Tab-separated table of C-alpha atoms and ligand atoms in Angstrom:
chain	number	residue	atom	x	y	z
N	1	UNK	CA	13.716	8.292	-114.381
N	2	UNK	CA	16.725	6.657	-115.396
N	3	UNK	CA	18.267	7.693	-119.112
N	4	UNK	CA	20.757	5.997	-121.102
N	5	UNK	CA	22.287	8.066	-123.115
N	6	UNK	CA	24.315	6.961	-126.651
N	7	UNK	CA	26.195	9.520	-128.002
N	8	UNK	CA	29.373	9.826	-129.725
N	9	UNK	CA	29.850	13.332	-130.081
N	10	UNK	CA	31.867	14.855	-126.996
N	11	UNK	CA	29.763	18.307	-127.195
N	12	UNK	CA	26.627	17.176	-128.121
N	13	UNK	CA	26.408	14.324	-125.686
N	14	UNK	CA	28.102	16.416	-122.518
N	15	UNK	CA	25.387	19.397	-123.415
N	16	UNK	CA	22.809	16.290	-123.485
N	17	UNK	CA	23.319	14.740	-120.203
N	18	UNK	CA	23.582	18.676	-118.177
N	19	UNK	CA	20.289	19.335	-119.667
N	20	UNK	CA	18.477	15.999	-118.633
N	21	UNK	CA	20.602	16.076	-115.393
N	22	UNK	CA	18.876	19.643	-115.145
N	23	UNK	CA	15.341	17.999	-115.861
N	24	UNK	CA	15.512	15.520	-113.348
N	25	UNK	CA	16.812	12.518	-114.840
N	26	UNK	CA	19.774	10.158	-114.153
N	27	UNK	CA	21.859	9.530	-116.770
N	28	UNK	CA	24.356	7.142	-117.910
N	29	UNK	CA	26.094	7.833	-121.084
N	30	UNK	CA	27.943	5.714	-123.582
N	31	UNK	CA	29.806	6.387	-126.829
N	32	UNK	CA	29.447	3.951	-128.762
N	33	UNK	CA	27.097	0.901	-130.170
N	34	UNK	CA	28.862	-2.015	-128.507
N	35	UNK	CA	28.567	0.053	-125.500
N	36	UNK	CA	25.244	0.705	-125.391
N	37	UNK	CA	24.035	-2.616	-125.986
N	38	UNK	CA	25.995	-3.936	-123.346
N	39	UNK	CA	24.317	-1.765	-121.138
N	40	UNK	CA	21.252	-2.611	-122.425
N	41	UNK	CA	21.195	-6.300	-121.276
N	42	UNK	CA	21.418	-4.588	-117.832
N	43	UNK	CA	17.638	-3.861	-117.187
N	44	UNK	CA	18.174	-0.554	-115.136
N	45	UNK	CA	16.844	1.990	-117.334
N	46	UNK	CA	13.531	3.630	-118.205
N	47	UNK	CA	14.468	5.557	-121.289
N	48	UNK	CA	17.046	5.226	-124.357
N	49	UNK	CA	18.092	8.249	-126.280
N	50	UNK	CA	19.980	6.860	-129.395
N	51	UNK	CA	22.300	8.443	-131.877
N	52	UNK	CA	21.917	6.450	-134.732
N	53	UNK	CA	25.518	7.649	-136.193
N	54	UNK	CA	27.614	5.468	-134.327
N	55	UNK	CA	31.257	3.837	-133.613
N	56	UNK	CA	31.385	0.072	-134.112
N	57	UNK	CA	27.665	-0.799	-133.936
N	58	UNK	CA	24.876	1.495	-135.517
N	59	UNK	CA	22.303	2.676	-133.388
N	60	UNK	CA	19.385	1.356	-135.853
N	61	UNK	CA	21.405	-2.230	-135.153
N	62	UNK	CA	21.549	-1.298	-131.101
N	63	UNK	CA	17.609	-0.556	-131.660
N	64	UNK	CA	16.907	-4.109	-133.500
N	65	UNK	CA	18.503	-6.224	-131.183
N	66	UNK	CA	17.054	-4.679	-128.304
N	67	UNK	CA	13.205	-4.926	-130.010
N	68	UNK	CA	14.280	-8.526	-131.299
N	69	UNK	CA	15.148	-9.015	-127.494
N	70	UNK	CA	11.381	-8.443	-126.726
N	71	UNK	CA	12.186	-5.083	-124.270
N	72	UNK	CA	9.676	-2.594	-124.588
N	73	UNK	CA	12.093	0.060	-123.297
N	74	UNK	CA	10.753	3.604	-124.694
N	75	UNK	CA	13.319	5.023	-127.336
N	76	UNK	CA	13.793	8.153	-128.750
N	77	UNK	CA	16.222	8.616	-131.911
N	78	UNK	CA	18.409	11.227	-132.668
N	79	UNK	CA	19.177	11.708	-136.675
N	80	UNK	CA	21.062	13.659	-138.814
N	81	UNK	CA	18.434	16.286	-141.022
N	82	UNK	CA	19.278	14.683	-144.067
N	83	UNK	CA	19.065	10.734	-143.327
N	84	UNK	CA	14.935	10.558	-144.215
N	85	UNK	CA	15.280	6.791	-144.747
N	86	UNK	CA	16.587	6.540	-140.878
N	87	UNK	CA	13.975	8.186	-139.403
N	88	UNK	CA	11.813	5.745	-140.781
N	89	UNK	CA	13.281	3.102	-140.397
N	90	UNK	CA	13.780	3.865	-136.872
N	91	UNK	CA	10.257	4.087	-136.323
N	92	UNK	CA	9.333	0.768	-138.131
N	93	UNK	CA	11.909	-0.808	-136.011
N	94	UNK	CA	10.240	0.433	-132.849
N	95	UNK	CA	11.392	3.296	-131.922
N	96	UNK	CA	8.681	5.823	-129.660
N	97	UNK	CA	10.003	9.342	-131.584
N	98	UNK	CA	12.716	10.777	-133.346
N	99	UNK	CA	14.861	14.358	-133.057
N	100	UNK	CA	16.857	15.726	-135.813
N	101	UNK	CA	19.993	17.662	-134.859
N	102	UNK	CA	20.516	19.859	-134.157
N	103	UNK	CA	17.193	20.143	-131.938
N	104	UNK	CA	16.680	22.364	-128.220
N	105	UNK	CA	17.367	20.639	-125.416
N	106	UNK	CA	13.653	22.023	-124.399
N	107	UNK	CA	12.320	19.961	-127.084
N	108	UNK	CA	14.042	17.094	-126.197
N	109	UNK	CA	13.009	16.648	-122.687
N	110	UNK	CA	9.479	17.798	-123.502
N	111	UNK	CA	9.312	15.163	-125.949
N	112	UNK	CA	10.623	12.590	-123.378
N	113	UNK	CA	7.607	13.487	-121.213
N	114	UNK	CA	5.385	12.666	-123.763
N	115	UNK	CA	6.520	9.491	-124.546
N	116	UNK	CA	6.733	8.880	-120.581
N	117	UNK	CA	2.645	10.049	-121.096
N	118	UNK	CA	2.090	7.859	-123.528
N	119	UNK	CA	3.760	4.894	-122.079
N	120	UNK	CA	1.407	5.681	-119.066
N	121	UNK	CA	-1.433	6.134	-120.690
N	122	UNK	CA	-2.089	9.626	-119.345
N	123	UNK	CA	-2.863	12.340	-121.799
N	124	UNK	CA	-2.932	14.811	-119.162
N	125	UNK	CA	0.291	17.561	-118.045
N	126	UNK	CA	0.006	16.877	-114.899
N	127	UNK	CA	-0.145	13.973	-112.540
N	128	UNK	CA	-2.906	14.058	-109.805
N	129	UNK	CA	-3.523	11.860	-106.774
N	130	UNK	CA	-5.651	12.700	-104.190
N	131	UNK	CA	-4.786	16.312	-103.184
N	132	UNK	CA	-1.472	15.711	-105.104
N	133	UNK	CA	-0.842	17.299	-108.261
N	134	UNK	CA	2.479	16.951	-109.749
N	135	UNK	CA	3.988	18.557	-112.838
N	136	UNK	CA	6.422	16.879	-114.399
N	137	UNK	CA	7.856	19.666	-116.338
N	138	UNK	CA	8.400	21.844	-113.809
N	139	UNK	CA	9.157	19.528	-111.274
N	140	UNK	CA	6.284	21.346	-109.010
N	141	UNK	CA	4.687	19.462	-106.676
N	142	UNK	CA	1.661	21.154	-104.592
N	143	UNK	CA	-0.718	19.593	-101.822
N	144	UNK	CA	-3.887	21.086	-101.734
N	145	UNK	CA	-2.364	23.586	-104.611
N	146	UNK	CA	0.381	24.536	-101.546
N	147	UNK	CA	3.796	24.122	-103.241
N	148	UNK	CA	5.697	21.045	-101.045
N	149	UNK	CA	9.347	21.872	-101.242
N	150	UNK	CA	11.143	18.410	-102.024
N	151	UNK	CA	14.463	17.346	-102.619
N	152	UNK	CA	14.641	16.645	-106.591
N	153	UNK	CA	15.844	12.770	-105.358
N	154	UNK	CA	12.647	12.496	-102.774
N	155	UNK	CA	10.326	14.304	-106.101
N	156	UNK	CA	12.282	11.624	-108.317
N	157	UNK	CA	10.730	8.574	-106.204
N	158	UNK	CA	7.728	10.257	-105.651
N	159	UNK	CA	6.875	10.983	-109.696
N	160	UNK	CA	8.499	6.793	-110.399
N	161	UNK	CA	5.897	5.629	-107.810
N	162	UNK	CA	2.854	7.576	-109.032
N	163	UNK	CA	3.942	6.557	-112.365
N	164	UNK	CA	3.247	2.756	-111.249
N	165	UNK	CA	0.307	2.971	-109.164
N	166	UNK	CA	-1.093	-0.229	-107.609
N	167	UNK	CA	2.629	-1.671	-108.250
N	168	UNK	CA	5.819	-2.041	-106.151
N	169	UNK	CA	8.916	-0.915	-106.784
N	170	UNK	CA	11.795	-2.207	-104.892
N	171	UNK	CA	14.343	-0.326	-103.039
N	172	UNK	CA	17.481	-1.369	-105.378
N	173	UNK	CA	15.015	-0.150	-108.611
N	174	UNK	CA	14.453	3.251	-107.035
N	175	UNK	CA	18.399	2.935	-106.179
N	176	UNK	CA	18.918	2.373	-109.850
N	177	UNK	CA	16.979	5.320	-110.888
N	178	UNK	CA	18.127	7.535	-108.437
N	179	UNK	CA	21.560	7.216	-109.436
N	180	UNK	CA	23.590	6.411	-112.362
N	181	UNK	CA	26.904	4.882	-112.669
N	182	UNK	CA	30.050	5.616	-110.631
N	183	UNK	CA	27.696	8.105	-108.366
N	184	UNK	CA	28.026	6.632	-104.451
N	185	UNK	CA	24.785	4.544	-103.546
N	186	UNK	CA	24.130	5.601	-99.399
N	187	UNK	CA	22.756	2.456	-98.065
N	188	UNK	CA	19.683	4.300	-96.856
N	189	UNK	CA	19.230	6.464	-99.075
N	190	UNK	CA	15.763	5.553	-100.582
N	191	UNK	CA	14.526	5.058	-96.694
N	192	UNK	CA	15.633	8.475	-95.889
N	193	UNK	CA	13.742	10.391	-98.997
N	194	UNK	CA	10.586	7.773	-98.230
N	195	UNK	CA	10.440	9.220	-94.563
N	196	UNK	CA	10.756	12.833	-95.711
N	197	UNK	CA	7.585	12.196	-98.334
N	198	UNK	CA	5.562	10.862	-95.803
N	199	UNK	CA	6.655	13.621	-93.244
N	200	UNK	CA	5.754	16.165	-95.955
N	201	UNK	CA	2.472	14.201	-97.704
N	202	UNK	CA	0.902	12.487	-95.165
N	203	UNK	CA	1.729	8.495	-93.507
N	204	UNK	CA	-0.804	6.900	-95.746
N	205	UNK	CA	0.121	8.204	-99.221
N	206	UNK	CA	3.225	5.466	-99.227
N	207	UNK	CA	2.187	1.893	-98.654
N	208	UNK	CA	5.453	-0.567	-97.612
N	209	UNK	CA	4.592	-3.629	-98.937
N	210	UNK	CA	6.794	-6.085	-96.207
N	211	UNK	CA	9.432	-8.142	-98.477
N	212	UNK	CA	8.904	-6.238	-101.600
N	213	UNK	CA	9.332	-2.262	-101.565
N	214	UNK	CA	7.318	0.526	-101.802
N	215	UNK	CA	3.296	1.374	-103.487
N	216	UNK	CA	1.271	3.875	-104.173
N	217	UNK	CA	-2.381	2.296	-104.119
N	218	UNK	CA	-4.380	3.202	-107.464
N	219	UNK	CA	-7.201	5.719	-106.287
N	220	UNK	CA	-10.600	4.082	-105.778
H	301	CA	CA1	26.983	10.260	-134.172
């Protein structure tokens, strides 16, 4: 999963992106409004976490355009304790949840989970396939309740294609989540962490669909 972060607070926004770096996202942060809605016409991200205090655009203004846009993108708002009337008008305005700060970076990726739950439609922890299970909190994967020991990249591609069952993803949007901006792309990167799954899981978990990318097919 791929995280855009907009924050203008050095501390707050550093300690941010370690923690979600730490819970298995990519992240790309920006400091400021104009920023972050530039980066938001680039369609390379899964989730927006959105400071509404912010340098030449504010974040409820970043969170209009982008609904008046028509992108679904799931967003989660961070406020300050006191600013009630945000919150809700956050929410109106489309937004999936709302922190206020200061809040445990615990909280905040749990809460990022569940909207990723949500979004899915899953109301279950824990995603299962077959003789896959895979918790997303811990970043466990077992087969046949054996832990699989996984690169956190291969687990990454893994969790994004499970999320989309019975769809495709291509190899520059799993290149996209994988990594965020200024990190080195490998050219083979996603090929590599594809071979190791299938090593590790079995040939017919991942489906190449010729011309497109890569599937996991929904369970019949
Ligand atoms: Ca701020």
């Amino acid at each position: 999963m791929r995280v855009l972060l907009v924050e203008d607070d050095e501390l707050l926004g550093s300690a941010v992106q370690a923690g979600l770096v730490q819970a298995g996202y990519t992240v790309d942060w920006v400091h400021d409004g104009v920023d972050a809605a530039q980066s938001l016409t680039f369609d390379g991200h899964d989730l927006l976490v959105l400071d509404l205090g912010l340098p030449r655009k504010d974040g409820l203004t970043v969170l209009r355009e982008l609904r008046q846009r028509g992108s679904d993108l799931p967003v989660l708002i961070l406020t300050a304790r006191d600013a009630v009337e945000d919150r809700v008008r956050g929410l109106d305005l489309g937004a999936d949840d709302y922190l206020i700060k200061p809040f445990d970076l615990d909280e905040l990726t749990a809460r990022l989970r569940a909207i990723g739950r949500r979004r899915a439609g899953r109301s279950s922890l824990s995603i299962r396939h077959g003789n896959l299970e895979f918790d997303p909190a811990a970043r466990n994967l077992t087969l046949d309740g054996e832990a699989v020991p996984l690169h956190a990249k291969a687990i990454a591609i893994l969790e994004a294609l499970l999320e989309c069952r019975g769809r495709a993803l291509t190899r520059e949007q799993l290149e996209q989540m994988l990594y965020g901006w200024g990190e080195g792309v490998e050219s083979n990167t996603v090929e590599v962490y594809i071979h190791h799954l299938r090593k590790q899981l079995g040939k017919e978990l991942i489906h190449t669909i010729r011309g497109v990318g890569y599937m996991i097919p929904k369970e019949k």
